Short mmCIF file of C-alpha atoms and ligand atoms in Angstrom, two decimals:
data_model
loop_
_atom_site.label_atom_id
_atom_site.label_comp_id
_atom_site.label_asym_id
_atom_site.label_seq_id
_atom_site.Cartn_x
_atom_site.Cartn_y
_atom_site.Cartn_z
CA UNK A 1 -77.30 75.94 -33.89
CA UNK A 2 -79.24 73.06 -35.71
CA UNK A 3 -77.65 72.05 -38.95
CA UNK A 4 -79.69 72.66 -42.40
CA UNK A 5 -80.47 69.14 -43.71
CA UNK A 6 -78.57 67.22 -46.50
CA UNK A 7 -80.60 65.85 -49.02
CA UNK A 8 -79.58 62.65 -50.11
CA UNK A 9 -80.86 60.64 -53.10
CA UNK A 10 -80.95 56.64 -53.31
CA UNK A 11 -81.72 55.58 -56.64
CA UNK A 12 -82.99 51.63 -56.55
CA UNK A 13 -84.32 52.74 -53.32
CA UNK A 14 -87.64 49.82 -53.31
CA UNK A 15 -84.63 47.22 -53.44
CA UNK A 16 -82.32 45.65 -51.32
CA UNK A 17 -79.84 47.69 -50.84
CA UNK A 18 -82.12 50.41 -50.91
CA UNK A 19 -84.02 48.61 -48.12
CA UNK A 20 -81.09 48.47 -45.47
CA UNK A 21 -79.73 51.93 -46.60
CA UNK A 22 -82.72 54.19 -46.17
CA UNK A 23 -82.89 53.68 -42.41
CA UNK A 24 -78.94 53.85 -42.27
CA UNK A 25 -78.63 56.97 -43.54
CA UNK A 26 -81.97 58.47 -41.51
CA UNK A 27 -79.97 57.51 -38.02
CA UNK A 28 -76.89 59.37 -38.62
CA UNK A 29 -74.63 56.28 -40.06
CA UNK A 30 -73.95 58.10 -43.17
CA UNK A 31 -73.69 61.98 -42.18
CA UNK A 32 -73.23 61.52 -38.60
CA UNK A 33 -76.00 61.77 -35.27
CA UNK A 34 -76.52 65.16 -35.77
CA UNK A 35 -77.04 66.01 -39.57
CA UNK A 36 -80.12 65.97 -40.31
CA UNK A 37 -81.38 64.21 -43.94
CA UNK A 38 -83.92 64.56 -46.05
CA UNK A 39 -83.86 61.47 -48.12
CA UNK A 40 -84.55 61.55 -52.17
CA UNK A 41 -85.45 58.10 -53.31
CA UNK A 42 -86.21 56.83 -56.68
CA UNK A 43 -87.07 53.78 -58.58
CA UNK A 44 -89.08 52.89 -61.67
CA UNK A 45 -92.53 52.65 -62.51
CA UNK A 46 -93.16 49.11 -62.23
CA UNK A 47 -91.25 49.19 -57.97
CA UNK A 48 -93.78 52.30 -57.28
CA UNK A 49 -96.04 50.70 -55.14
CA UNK A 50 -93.28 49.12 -52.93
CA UNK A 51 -91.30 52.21 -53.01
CA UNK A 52 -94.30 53.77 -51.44
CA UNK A 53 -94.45 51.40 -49.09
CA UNK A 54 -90.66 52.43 -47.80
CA UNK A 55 -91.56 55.23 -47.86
CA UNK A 56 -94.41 54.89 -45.05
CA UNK A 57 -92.44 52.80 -42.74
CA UNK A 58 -89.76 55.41 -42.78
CA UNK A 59 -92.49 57.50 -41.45
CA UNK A 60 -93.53 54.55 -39.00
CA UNK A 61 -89.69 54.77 -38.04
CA UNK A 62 -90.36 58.20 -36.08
CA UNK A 63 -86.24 59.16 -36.74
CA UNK A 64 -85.74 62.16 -35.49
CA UNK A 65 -83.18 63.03 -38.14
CA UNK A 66 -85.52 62.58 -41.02
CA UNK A 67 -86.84 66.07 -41.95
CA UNK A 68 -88.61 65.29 -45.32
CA UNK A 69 -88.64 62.30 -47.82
CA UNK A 70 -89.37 62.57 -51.55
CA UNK A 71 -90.11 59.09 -53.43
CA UNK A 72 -90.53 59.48 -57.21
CA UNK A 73 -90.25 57.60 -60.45
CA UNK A 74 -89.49 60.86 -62.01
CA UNK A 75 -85.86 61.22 -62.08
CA UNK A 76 -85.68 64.80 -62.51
CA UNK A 77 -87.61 65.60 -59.29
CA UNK A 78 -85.29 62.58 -57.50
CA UNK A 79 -82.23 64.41 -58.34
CA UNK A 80 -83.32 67.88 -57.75
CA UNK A 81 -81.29 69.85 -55.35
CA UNK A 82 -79.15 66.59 -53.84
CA UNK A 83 -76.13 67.26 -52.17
CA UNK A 84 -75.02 63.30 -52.22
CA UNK A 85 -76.25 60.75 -54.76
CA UNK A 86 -76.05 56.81 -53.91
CA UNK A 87 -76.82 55.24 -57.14
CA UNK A 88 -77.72 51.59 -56.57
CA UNK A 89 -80.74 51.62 -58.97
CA UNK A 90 -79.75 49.08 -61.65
CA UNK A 91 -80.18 44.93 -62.16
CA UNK A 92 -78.50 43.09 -60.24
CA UNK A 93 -76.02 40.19 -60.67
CA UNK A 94 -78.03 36.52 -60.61
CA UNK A 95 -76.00 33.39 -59.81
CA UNK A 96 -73.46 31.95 -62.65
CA UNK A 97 -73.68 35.36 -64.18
CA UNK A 98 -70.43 37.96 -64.56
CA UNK A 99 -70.43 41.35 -63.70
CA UNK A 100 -69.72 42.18 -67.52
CA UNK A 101 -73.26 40.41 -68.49
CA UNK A 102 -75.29 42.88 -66.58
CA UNK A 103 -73.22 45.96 -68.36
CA UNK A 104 -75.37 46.45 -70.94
CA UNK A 105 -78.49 47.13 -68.79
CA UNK A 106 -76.80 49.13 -66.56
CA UNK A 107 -74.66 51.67 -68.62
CA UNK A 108 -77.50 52.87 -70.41
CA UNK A 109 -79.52 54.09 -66.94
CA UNK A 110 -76.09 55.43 -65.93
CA UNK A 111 -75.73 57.74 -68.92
CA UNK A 112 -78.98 59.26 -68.95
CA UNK A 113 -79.05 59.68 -64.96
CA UNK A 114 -75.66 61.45 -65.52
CA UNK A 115 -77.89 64.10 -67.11
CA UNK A 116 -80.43 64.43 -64.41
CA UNK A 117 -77.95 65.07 -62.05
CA UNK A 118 -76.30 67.67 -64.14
CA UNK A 119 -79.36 69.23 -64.52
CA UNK A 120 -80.96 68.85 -61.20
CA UNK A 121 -78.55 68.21 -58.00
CA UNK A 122 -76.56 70.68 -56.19
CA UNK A 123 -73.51 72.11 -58.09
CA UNK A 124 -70.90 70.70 -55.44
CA UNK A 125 -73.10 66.76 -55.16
CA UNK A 126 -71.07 63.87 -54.15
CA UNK A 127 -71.86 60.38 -56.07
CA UNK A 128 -71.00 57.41 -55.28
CA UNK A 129 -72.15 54.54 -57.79
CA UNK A 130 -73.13 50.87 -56.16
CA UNK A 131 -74.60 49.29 -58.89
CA UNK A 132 -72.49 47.05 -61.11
CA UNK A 133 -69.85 47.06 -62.66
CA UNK A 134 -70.15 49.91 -60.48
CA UNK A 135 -66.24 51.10 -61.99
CA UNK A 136 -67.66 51.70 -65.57
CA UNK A 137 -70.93 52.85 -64.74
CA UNK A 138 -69.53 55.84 -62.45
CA UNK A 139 -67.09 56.06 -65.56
CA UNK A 140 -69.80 56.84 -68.05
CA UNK A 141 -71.76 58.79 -65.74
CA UNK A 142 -68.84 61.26 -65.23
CA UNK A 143 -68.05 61.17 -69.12
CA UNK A 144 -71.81 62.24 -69.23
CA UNK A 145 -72.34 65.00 -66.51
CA UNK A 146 -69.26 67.08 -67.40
CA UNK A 147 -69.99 69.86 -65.62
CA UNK A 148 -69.76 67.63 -62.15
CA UNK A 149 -66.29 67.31 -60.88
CA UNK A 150 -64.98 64.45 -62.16
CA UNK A 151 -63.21 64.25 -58.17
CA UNK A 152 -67.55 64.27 -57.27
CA UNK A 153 -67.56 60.87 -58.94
CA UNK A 154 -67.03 58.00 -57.60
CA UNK A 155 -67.58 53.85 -57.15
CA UNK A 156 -68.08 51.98 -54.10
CA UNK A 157 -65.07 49.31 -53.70
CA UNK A 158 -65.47 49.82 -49.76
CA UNK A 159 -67.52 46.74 -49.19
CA UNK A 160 -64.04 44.93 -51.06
CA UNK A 161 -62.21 46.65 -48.33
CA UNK A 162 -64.30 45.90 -45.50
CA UNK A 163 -64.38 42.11 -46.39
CA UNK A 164 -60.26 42.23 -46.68
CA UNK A 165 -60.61 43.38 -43.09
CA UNK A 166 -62.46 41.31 -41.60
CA UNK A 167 -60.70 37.90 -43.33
CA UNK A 168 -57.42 38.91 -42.14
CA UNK A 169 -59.48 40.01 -38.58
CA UNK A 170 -60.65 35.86 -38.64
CA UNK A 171 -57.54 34.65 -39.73
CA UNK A 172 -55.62 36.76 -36.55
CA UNK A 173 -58.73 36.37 -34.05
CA UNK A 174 -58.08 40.10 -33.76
CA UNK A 175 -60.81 42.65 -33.40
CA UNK A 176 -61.88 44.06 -37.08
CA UNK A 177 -61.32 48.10 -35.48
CA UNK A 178 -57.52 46.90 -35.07
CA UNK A 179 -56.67 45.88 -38.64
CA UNK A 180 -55.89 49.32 -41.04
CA UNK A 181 -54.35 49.85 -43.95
CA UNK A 182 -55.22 47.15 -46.50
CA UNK A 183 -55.88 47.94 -50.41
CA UNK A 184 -58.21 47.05 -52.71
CA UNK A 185 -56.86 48.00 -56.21
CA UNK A 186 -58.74 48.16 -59.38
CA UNK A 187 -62.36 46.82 -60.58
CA UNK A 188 -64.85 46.30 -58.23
CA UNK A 189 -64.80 42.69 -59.73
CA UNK A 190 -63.04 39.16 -59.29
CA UNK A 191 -59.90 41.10 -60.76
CA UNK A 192 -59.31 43.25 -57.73
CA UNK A 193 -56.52 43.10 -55.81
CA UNK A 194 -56.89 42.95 -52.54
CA UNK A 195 -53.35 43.93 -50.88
CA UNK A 196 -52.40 43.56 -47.27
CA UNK A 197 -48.31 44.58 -47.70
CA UNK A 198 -49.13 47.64 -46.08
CA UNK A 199 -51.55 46.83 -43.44
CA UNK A 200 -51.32 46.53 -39.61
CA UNK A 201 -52.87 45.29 -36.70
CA UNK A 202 -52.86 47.24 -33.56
CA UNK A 203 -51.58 45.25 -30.80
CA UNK A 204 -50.44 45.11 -27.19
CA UNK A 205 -47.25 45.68 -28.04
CA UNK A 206 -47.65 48.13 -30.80
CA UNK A 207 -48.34 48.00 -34.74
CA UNK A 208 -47.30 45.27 -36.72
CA UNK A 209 -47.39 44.17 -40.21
CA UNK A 210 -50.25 41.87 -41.48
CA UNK A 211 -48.01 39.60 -43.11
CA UNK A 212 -45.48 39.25 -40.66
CA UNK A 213 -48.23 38.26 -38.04
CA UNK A 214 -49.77 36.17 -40.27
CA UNK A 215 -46.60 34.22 -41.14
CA UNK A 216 -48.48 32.51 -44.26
CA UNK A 217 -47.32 33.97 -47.66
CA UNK A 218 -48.58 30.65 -49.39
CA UNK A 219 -52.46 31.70 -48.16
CA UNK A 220 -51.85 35.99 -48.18
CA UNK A 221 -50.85 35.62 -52.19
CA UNK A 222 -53.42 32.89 -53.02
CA UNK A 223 -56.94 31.50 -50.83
CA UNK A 224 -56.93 34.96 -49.15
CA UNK A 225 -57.13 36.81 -52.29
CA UNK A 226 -59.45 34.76 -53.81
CA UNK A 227 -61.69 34.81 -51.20
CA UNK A 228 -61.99 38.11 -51.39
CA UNK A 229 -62.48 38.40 -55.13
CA UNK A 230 -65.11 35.61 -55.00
CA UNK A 231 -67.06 37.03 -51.48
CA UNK A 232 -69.55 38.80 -53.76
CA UNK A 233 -70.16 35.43 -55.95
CA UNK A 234 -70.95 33.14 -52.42
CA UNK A 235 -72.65 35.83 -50.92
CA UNK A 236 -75.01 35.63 -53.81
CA UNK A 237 -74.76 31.49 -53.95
CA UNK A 238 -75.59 31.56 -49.82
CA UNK A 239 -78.57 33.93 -50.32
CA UNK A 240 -79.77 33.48 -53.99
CA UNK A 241 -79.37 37.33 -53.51
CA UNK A 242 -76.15 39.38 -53.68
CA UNK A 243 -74.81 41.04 -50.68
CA UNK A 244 -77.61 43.93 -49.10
CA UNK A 245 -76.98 45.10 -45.34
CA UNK A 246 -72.82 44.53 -45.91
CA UNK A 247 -73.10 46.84 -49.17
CA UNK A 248 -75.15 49.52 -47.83
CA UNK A 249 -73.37 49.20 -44.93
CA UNK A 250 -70.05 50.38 -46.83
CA UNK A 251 -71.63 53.06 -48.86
CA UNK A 252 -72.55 55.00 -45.63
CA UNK A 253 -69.03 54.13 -44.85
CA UNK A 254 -67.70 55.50 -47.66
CA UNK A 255 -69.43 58.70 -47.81
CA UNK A 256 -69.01 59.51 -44.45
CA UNK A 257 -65.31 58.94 -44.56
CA UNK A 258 -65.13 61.31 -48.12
CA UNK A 259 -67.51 63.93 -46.05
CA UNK A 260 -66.28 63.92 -42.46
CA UNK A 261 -63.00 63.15 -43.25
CA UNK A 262 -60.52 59.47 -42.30
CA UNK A 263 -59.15 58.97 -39.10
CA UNK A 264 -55.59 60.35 -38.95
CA UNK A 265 -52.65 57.43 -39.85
CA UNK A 266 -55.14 55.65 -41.89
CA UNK A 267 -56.79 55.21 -45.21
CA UNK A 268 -59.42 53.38 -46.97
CA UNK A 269 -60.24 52.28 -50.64
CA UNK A 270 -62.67 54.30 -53.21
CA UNK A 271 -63.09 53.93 -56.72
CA UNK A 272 -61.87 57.06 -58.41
CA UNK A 273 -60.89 59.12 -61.06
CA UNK A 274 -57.50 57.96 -62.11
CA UNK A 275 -54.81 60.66 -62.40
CA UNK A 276 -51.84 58.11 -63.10
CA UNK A 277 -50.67 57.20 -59.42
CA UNK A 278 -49.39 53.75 -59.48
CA UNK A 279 -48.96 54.03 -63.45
CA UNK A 280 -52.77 53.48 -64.13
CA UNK A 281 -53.75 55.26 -66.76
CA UNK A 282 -56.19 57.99 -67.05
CA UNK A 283 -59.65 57.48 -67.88
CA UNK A 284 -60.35 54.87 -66.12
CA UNK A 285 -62.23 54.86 -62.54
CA UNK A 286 -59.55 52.81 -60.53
CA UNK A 287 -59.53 51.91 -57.05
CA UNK A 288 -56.98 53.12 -54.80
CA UNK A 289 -56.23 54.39 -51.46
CA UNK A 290 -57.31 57.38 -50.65
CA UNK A 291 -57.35 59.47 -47.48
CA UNK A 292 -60.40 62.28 -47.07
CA UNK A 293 -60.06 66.09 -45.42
CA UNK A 294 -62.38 68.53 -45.62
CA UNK A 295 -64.68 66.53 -48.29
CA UNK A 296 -61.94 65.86 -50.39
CA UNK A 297 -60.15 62.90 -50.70
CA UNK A 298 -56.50 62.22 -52.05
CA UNK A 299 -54.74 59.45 -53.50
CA UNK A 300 -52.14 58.13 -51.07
CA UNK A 301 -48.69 58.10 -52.77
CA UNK A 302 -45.18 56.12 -52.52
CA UNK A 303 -46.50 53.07 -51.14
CA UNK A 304 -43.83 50.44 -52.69
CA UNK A 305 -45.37 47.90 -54.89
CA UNK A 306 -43.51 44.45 -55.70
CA UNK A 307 -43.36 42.72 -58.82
CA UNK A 308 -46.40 40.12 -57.59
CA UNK A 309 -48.52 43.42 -57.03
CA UNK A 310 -47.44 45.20 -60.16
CA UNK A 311 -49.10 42.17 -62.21
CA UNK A 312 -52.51 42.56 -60.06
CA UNK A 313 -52.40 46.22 -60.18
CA UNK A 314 -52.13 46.08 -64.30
CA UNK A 315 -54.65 42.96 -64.49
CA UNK A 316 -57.38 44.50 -63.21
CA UNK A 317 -56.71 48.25 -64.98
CA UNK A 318 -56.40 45.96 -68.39
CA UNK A 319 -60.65 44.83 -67.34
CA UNK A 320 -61.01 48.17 -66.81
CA UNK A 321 -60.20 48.81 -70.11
CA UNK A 322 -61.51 46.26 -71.91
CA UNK A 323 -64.96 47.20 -69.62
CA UNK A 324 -64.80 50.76 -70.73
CA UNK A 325 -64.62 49.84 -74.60
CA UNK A 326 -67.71 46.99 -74.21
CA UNK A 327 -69.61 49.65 -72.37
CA UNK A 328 -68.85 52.34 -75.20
CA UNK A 329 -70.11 49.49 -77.61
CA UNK A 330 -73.84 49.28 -75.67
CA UNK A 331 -74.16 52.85 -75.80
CA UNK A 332 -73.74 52.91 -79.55
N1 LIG B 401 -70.35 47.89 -55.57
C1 LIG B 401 -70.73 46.99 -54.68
O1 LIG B 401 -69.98 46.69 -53.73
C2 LIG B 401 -72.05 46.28 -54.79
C3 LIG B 401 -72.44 45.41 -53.78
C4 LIG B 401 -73.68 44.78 -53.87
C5 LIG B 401 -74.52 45.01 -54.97
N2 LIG B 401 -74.09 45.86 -55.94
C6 LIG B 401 -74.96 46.18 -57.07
O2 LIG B 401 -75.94 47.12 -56.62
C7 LIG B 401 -77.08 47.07 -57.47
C8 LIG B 401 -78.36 46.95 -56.66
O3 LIG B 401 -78.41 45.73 -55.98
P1 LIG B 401 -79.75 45.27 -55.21
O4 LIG B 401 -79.43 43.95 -54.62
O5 LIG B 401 -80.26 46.37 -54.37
O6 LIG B 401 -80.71 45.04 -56.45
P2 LIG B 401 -82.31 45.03 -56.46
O7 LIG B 401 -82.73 44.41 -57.75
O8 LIG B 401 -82.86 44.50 -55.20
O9 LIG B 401 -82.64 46.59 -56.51
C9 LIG B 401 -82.36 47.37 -57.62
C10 LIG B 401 -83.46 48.37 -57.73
O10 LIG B 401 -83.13 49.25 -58.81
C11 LIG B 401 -84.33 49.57 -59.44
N3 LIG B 401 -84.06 50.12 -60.77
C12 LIG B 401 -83.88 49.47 -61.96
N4 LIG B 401 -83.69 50.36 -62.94
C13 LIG B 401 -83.73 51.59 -62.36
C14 LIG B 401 -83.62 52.91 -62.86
N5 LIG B 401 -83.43 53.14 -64.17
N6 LIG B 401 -83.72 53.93 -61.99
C15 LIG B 401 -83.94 53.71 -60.67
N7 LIG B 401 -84.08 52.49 -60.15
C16 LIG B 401 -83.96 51.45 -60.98
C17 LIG B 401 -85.12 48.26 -59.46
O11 LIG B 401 -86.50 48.47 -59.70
C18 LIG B 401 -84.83 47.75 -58.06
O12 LIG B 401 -85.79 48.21 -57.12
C19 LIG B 401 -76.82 45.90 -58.41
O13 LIG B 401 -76.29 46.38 -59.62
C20 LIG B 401 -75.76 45.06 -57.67
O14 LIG B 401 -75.03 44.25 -58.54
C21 LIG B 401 -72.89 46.48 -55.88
O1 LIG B 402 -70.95 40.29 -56.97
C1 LIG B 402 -71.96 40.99 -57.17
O2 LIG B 402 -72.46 41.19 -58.27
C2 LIG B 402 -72.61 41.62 -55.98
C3 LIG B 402 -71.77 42.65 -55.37
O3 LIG B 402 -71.06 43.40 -56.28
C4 LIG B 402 -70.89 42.13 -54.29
O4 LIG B 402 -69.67 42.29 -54.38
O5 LIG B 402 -71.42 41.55 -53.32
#
């Protein structure tokens, strides 16, 4: 029998990201080839006219899985009935800028779209929040929608993850689908930690570790990490435009790993609702790794962490914190 559709709203949808994710998630890359969508997309007053004009080549698209397609600048009719939210609507970083200078534009849209979505979406709606600094925005949204699961909410540190994959698949010359199992701890910011003690590639001759096929702890602890950190900063230097088709790529990523579920012996990252794994301290949305069954996902535990990682792991949770307090500050 046909599945119902899942509506699915994309806030900041007449933008870039918004632009590469809308046809994503209308062929199946999100919710899979045979869930149909009907997609929710808003943006504000002055984007209306190009948001429109999405809208009419996702008609021009023909998809087959695209059974309906709202586009509003009313937030209340965006978020009403939504059974996942991707909230990328927001301004985005501009070169030589910090993630913590665009804070106090963005917190502000987060808290009062927490309340639409209380109001409005499904009871059970899955958010993920893209826009930056996506870790304290989905923080305040959550501390503003309390009646949404505070497991519902989420950030997107996937596109982190992804990039840790693929440097360590260029390093190796190994394909990207044999590398599993790195970390990306913390802020979705130059803090994080990307962490390859744990990772593998999948080779002829079985698994084996990252860093024992790397054989370079010199680069691993230093370049590589930094690389990573910095990817979002010379994406936007390359372009004059921060990273599009590799972020919305990782939000349909993301959801469709936290709705269909991770492939067995593996995990990825996802900013979430601390609970205190790894000694990070409540209140904060932290990323970790998680593994996802039945549309719920779970914080991997016992993975040993060294004294070089236990510095990272508290570095970026202290940003979090000091993030949390400046964004309390722009709400007052
Ligand atoms: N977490 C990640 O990995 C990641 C990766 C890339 C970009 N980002 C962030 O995602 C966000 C979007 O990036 P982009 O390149 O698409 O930016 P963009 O400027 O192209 O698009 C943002 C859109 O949001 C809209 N908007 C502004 N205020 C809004 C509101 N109150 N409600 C709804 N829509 C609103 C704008 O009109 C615009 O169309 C930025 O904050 C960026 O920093 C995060
Ligand atoms: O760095 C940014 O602000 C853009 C984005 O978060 C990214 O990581 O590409």
């Amino acid at each position: 029998m046909a599945k119902d559709p899942v509506r699915v709203l994309v806030t900041g949808a007449a933008g870039q990201i918004g632009y590469a994710i809308v046809p994503m998630i209308a062929r199946g890359a999100m919710l899979g080839p045979d869930q149909p969508v009907i997609l929710h997309m808003l943006d504000i007053e002055p984007a209306a006219e190009s948001l429109n004009g999405v809208k009419m080549e996702l008609i021009d698209a023909a998809f087959p899985l695209l059974r309906g397609v709202v586009a509003t600048t009313d937030v209340q009719e965006a978020c009403t009935g939504v059974n996942i939210a991707v909230m990328v609507g927001g301004f985005p970083r501009k070169e030589g800028m910090e993630r913590k200078d665009v804070m106090s534009k963005n917190v502000s849209i987060y808290k009062a779209q927490a309340s639409a979505l209380e109001k409005n979406a499904a009871a059970d709606v899955k958010v993920l929040v893209v826009a930056n600094p996506a870790n304290t925005n989905a923080l305040i949204l959550k501390e503003f929608a309390l009646s949404i699961p505070q497991k519902n909410i989420t950030c997107l540190t996937r596109l982190d993850h992804n990039r840790t994959l693929g440097q360590i698949s260029e390093k190796l010359n190994v394909h990207v689908g044999d590398v599993k199992n790195v970390v990306i701890w913390g802020n979705h910011s130059s803090t994080q930690y990307p962490d390859v003690n744990h990772a593998t590639v999948t080779t002829s001759s079985g698994e084996k570790p990252v860093r024992e096929l790397v054989a370079n702890g010199q680069w691993l602890n230093k370049e590589f990490i930094t690389t990573v950190q910095q990817r979002g900063a010379a994406i936007i230097k390359a372009r004059k435009l921060s990273s599009a088709l590799s972020a919305a790529s990782a939000a349909c990523d993301h959801i469709r790993d936290w709705v269909l579920g991770t492939p067995k012996g593996s995990w990825v990252s996802m900013g979430v609702y601390s609970d205190g794994s790894y000694g990070i301290q409540p209140g904060l949305v932290y990323s970790f790794p998680v593994t996802c069954e039945k549309g719920q996902w779970s914080i991997v535990q016992g993975l040993k962490i060294d004294k070089f990682s236990r510095g990272k792991l508290d570095a970026t949770a202290q940003e979090l914190i000091e993030e949390k307090s400046l964004a309390y500050s722009c709400l007052n």
